[in-house]
PDB file of C-alpha atoms in Angstrom:
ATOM      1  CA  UNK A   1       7.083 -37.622 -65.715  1.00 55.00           C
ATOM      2  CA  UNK A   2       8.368 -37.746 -61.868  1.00 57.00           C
ATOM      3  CA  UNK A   3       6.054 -36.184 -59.151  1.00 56.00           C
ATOM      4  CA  UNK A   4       7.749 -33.977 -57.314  1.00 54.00           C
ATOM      5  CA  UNK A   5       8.746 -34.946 -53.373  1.00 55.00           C
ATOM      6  CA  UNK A   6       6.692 -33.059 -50.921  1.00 52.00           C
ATOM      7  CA  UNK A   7       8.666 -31.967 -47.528  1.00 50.00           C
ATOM      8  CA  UNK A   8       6.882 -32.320 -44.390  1.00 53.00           C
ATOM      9  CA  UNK A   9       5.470 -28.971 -42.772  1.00 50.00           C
ATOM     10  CA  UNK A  10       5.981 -27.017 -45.881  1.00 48.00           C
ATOM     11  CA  UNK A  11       4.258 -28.213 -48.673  1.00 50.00           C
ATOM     12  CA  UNK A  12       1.755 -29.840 -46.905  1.00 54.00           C
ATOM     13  CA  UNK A  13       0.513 -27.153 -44.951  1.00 55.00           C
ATOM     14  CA  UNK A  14       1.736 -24.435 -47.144  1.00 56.00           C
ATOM     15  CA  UNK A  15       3.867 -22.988 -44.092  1.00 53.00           C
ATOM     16  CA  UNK A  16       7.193 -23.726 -42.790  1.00 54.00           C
ATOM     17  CA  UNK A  17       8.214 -25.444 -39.412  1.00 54.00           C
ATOM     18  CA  UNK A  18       9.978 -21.472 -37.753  1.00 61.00           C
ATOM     19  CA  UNK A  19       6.702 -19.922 -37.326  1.00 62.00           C
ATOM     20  CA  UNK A  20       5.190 -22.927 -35.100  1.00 66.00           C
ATOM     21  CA  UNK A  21       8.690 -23.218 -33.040  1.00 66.00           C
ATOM     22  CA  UNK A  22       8.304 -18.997 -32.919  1.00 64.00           C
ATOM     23  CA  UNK A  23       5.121 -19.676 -31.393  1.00 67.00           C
ATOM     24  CA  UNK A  24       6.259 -21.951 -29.031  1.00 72.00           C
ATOM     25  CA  UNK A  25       9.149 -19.448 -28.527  1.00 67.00           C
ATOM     26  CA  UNK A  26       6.627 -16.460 -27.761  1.00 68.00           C
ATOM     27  CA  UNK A  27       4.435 -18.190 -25.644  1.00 71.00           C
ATOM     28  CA  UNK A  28       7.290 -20.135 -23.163  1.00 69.00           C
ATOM     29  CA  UNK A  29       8.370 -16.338 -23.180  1.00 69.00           C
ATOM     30  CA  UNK A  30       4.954 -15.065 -21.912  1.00 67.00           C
ATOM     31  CA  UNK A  31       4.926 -17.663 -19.643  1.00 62.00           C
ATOM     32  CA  UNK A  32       8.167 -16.715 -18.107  1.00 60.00           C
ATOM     33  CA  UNK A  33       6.908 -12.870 -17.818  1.00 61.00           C
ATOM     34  CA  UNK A  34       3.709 -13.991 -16.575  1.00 61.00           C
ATOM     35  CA  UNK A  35       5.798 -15.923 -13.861  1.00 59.00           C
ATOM     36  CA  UNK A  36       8.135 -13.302 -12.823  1.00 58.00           C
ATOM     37  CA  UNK A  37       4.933 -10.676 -12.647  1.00 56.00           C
ATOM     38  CA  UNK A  38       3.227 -12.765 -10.220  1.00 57.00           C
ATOM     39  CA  UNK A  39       6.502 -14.071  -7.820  1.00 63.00           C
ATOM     40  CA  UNK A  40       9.146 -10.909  -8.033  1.00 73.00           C
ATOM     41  CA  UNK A  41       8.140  -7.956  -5.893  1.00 62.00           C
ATOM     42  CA  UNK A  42       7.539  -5.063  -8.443  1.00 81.00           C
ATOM     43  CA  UNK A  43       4.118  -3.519  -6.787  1.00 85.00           C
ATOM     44  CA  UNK A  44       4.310  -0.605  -4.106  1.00 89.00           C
ATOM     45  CA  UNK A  45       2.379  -1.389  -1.541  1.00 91.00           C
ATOM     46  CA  UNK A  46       2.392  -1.079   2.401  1.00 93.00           C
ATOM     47  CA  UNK A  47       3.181  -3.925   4.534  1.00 93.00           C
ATOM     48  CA  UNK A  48       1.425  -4.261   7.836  1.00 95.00           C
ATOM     49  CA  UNK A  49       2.509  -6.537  10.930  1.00 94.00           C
ATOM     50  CA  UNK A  50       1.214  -6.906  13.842  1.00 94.00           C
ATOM     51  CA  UNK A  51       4.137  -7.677  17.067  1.00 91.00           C
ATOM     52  CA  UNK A  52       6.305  -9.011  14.606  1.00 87.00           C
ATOM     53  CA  UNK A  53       3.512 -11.101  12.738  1.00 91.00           C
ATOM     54  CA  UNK A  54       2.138 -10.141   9.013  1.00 89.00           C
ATOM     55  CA  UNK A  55      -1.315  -9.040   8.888  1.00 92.00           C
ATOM     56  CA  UNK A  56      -0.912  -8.154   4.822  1.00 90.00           C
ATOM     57  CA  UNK A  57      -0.231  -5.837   2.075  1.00 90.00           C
ATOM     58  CA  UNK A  58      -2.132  -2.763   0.907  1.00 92.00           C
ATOM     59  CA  UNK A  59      -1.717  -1.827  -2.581  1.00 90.00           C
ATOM     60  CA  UNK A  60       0.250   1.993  -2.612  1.00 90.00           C
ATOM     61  CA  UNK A  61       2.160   3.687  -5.405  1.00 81.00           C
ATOM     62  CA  UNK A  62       5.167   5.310  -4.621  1.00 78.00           C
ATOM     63  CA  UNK A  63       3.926   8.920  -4.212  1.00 83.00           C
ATOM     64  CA  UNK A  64       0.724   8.807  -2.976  1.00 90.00           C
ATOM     65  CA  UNK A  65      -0.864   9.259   0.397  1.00 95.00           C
ATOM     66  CA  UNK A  66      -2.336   7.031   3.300  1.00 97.00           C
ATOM     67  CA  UNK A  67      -4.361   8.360   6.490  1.00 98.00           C
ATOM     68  CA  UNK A  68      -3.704   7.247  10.135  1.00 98.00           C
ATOM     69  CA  UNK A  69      -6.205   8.079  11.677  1.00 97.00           C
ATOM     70  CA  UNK A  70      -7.571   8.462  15.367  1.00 95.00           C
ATOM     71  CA  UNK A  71      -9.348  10.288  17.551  1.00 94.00           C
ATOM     72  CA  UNK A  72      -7.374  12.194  20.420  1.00 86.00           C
ATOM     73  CA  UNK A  73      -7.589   9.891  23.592  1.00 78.00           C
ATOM     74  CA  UNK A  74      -7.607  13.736  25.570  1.00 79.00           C
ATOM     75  CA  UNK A  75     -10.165  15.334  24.101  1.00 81.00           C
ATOM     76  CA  UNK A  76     -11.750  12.560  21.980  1.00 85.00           C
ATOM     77  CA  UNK A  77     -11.782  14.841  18.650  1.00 89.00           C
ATOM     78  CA  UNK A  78     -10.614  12.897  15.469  1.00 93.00           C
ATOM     79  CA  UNK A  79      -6.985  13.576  13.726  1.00 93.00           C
ATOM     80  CA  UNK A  80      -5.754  12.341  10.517  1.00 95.00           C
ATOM     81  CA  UNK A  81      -2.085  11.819   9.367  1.00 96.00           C
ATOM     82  CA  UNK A  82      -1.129  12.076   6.363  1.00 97.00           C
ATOM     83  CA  UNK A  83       1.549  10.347   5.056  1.00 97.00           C
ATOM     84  CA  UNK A  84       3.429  10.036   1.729  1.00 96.00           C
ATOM     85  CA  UNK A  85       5.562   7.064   0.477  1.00 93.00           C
ATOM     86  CA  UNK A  86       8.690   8.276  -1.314  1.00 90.00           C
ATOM     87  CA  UNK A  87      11.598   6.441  -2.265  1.00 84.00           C
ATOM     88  CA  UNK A  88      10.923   3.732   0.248  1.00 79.00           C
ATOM     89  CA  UNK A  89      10.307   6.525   3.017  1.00 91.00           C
ATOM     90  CA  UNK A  90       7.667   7.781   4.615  1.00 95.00           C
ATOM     91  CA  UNK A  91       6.918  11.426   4.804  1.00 95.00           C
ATOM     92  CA  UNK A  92       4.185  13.759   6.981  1.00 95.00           C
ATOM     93  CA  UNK A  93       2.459  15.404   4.754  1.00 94.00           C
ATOM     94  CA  UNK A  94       0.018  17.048   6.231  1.00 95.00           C
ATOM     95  CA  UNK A  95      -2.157  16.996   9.105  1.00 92.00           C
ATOM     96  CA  UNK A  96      -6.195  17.282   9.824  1.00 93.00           C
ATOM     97  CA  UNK A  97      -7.380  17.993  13.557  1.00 88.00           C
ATOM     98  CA  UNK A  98     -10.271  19.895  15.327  1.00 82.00           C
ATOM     99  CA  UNK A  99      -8.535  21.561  18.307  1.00 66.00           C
ATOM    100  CA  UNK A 100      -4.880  21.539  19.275  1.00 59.00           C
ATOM    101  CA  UNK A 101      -4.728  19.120  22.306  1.00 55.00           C
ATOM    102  CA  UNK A 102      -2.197  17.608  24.254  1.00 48.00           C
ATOM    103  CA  UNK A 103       0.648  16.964  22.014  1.00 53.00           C
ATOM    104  CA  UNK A 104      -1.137  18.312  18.927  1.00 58.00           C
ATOM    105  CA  UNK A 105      -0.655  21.475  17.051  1.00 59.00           C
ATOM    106  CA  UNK A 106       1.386  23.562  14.566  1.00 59.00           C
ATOM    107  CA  UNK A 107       5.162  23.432  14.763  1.00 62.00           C
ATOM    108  CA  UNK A 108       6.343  26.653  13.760  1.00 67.00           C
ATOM    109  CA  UNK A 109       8.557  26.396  10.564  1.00 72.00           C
ATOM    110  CA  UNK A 110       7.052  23.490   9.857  1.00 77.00           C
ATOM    111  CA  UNK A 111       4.066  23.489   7.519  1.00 79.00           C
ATOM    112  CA  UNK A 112       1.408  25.955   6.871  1.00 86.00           C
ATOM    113  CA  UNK A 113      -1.685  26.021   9.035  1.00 85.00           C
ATOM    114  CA  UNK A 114      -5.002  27.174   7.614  1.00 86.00           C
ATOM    115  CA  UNK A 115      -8.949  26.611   8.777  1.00 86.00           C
ATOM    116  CA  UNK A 116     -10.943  23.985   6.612  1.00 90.00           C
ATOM    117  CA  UNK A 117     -14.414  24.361   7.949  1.00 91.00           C
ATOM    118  CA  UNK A 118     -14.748  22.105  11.505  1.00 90.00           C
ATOM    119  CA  UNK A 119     -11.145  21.357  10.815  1.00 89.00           C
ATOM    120  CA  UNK A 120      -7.128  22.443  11.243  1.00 87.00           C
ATOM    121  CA  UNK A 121      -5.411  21.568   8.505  1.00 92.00           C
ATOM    122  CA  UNK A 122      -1.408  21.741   8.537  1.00 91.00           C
ATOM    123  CA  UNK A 123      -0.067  21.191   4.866  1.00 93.00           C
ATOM    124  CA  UNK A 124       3.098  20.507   3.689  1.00 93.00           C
ATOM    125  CA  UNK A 125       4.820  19.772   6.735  1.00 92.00           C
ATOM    126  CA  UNK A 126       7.696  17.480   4.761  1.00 92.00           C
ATOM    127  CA  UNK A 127       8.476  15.773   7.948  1.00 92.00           C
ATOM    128  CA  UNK A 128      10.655  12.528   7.062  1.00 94.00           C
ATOM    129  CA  UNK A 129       9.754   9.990   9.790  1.00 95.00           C
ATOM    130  CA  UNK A 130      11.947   7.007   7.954  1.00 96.00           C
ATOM    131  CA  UNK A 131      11.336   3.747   6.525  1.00 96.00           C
ATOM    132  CA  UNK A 132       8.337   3.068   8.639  1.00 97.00           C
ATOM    133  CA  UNK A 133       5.899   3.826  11.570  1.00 97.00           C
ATOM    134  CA  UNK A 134       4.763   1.740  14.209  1.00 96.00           C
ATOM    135  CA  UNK A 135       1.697   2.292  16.191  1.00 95.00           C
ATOM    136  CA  UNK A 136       0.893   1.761  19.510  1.00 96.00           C
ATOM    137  CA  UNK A 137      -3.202   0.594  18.711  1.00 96.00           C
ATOM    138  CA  UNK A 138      -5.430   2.291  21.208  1.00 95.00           C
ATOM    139  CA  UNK A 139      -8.551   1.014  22.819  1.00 94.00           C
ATOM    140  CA  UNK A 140     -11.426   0.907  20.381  1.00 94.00           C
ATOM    141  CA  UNK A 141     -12.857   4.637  21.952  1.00 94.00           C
ATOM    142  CA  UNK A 142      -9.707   5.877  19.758  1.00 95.00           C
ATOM    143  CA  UNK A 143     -10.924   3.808  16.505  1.00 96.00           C
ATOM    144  CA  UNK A 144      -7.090   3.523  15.278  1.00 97.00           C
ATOM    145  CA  UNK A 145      -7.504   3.169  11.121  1.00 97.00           C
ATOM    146  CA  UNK A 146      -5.398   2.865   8.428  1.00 97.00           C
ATOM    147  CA  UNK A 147      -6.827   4.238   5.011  1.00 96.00           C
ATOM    148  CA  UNK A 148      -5.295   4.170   1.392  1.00 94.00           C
ATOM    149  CA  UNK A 149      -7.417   5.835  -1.445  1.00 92.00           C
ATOM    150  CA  UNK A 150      -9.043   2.232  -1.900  1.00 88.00           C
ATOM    151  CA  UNK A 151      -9.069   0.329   1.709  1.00 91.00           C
ATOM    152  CA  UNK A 152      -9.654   1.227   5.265  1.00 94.00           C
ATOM    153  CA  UNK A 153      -7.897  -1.244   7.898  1.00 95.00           C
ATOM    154  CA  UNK A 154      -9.221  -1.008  11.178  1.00 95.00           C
ATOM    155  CA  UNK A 155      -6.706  -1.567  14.208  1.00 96.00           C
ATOM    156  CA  UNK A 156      -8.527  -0.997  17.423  1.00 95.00           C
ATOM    157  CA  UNK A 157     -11.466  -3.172  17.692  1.00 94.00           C
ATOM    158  CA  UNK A 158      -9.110  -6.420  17.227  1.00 93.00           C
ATOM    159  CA  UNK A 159      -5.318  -5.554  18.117  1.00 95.00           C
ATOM    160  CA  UNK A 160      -5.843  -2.528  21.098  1.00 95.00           C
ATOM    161  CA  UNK A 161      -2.294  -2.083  22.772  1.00 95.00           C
ATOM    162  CA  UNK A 162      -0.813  -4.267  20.478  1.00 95.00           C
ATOM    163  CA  UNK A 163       2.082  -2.881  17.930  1.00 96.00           C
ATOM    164  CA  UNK A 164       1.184  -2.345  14.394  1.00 96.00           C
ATOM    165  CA  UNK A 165       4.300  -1.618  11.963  1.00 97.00           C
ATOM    166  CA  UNK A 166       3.588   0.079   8.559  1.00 96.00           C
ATOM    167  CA  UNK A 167       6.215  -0.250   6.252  1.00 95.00           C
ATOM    168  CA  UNK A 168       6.222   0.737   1.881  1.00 94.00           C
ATOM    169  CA  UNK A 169       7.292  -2.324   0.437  1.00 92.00           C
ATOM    170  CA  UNK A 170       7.555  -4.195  -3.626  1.00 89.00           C
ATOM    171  CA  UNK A 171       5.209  -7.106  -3.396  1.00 85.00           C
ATOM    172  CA  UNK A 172       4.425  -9.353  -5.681  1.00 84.00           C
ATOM    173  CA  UNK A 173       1.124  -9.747  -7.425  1.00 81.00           C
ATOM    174  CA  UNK A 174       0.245 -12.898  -5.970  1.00 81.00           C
ATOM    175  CA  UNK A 175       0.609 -11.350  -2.074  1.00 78.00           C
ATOM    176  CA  UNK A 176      -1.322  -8.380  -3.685  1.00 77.00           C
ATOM    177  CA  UNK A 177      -3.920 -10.569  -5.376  1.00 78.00           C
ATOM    178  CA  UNK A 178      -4.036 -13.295  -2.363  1.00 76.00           C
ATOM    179  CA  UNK A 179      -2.946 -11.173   0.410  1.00 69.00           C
ATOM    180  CA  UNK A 180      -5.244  -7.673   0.105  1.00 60.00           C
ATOM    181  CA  UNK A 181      -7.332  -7.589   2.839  1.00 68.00           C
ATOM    182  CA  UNK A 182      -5.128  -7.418   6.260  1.00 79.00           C
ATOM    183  CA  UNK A 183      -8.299  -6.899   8.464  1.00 80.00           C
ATOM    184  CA  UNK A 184      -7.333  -8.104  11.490  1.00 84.00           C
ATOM    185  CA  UNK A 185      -9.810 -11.233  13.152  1.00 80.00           C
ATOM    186  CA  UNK A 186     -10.534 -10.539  16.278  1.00 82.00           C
ATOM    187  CA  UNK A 187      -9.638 -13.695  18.954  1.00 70.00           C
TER     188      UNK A 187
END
């Protein structure tokens, strides 16, 4: 009686050759996702530069809100802006004040005023001010900040009358991972 001829990778291990080549197959194909999460921009976030120079990225979905805020170099109360990405635009909101001061105050036809406590709020004021801002930082007395619902950059201590640009951007996940915190070092 003849033994029978065993094939390599099948009777042997009791499984064929495909599923070890799938393998392979799945994980160069992980790889290459893993790759193009971390180097295309596909993450909202906001972009911050400082007279033409990047300070870094905060992370911001499309839709949601970040603060400027400041207190009034007039009267030296505090105002917020806020300030919704949407479709790589930026839109007022809403604003939060404690007096109307110079240059402050509720536009009529635009928004709805109402008391909140201490404060004057003006809601939905849909004012599209385009693809970005730029701030003029003021001394530190006006405490410039910029706030998402999980940072706080401040401007003024370090970058006073310098020009800050805010701008909703895609980064990738290795500027967000790498390139989160864009507090500015002071000289």
């Amino acid at each position: 009686m003849s033994t029978p001829k065993r094939v390599r990778g099948s009777a042997d291990t009791g499984t064929p050759r495909r599923p070890r080549i799938a393998a392979i197959g799945g994980i160069t194909i992980l790889l290459a996702l893993g790759a193009a999460a971390a180097l295309l921009p596909l993450w909202p976030a906001l972009r911050l530069s400082v007279d033409g120079e990047h300070l870094g990225h905060l992370p911001l979905a499309e839709g949601k809100r970040f603060t400027i805020a400041y207190v009034h170099s007039i009267d030296h109360l505090p105002i917020e802006e806020n300030i919704e990405v949407r479709e790589d635009t930026l839109v007022v909101d809403s604003t939060r004040l404690r007096q109307f001061g110079a240059g402050m105050g509720h536009i009529p036809g635009e928004g709805n005023g109402r008391a909140d406590g201490e404060w004057w709020v003006i809601e939905d004021m849909e004012r599209d001010i385009g693809p970005e801002v730029a701030i003029r930082v003021g001394a530190p007395s006006v405490d410039h900040r910029v706030r998402t619902p999980d940072a706080e950059v401040r401007l003024s201590p370090c970058l006073a009358t310098r020009r800050v640009l805010i701008e909703p951007v895609r980064a990738t996940a290795l500027q967000l991972l790498f390139d989160h915190d864009p507090q500015p070092e002071c000289d």
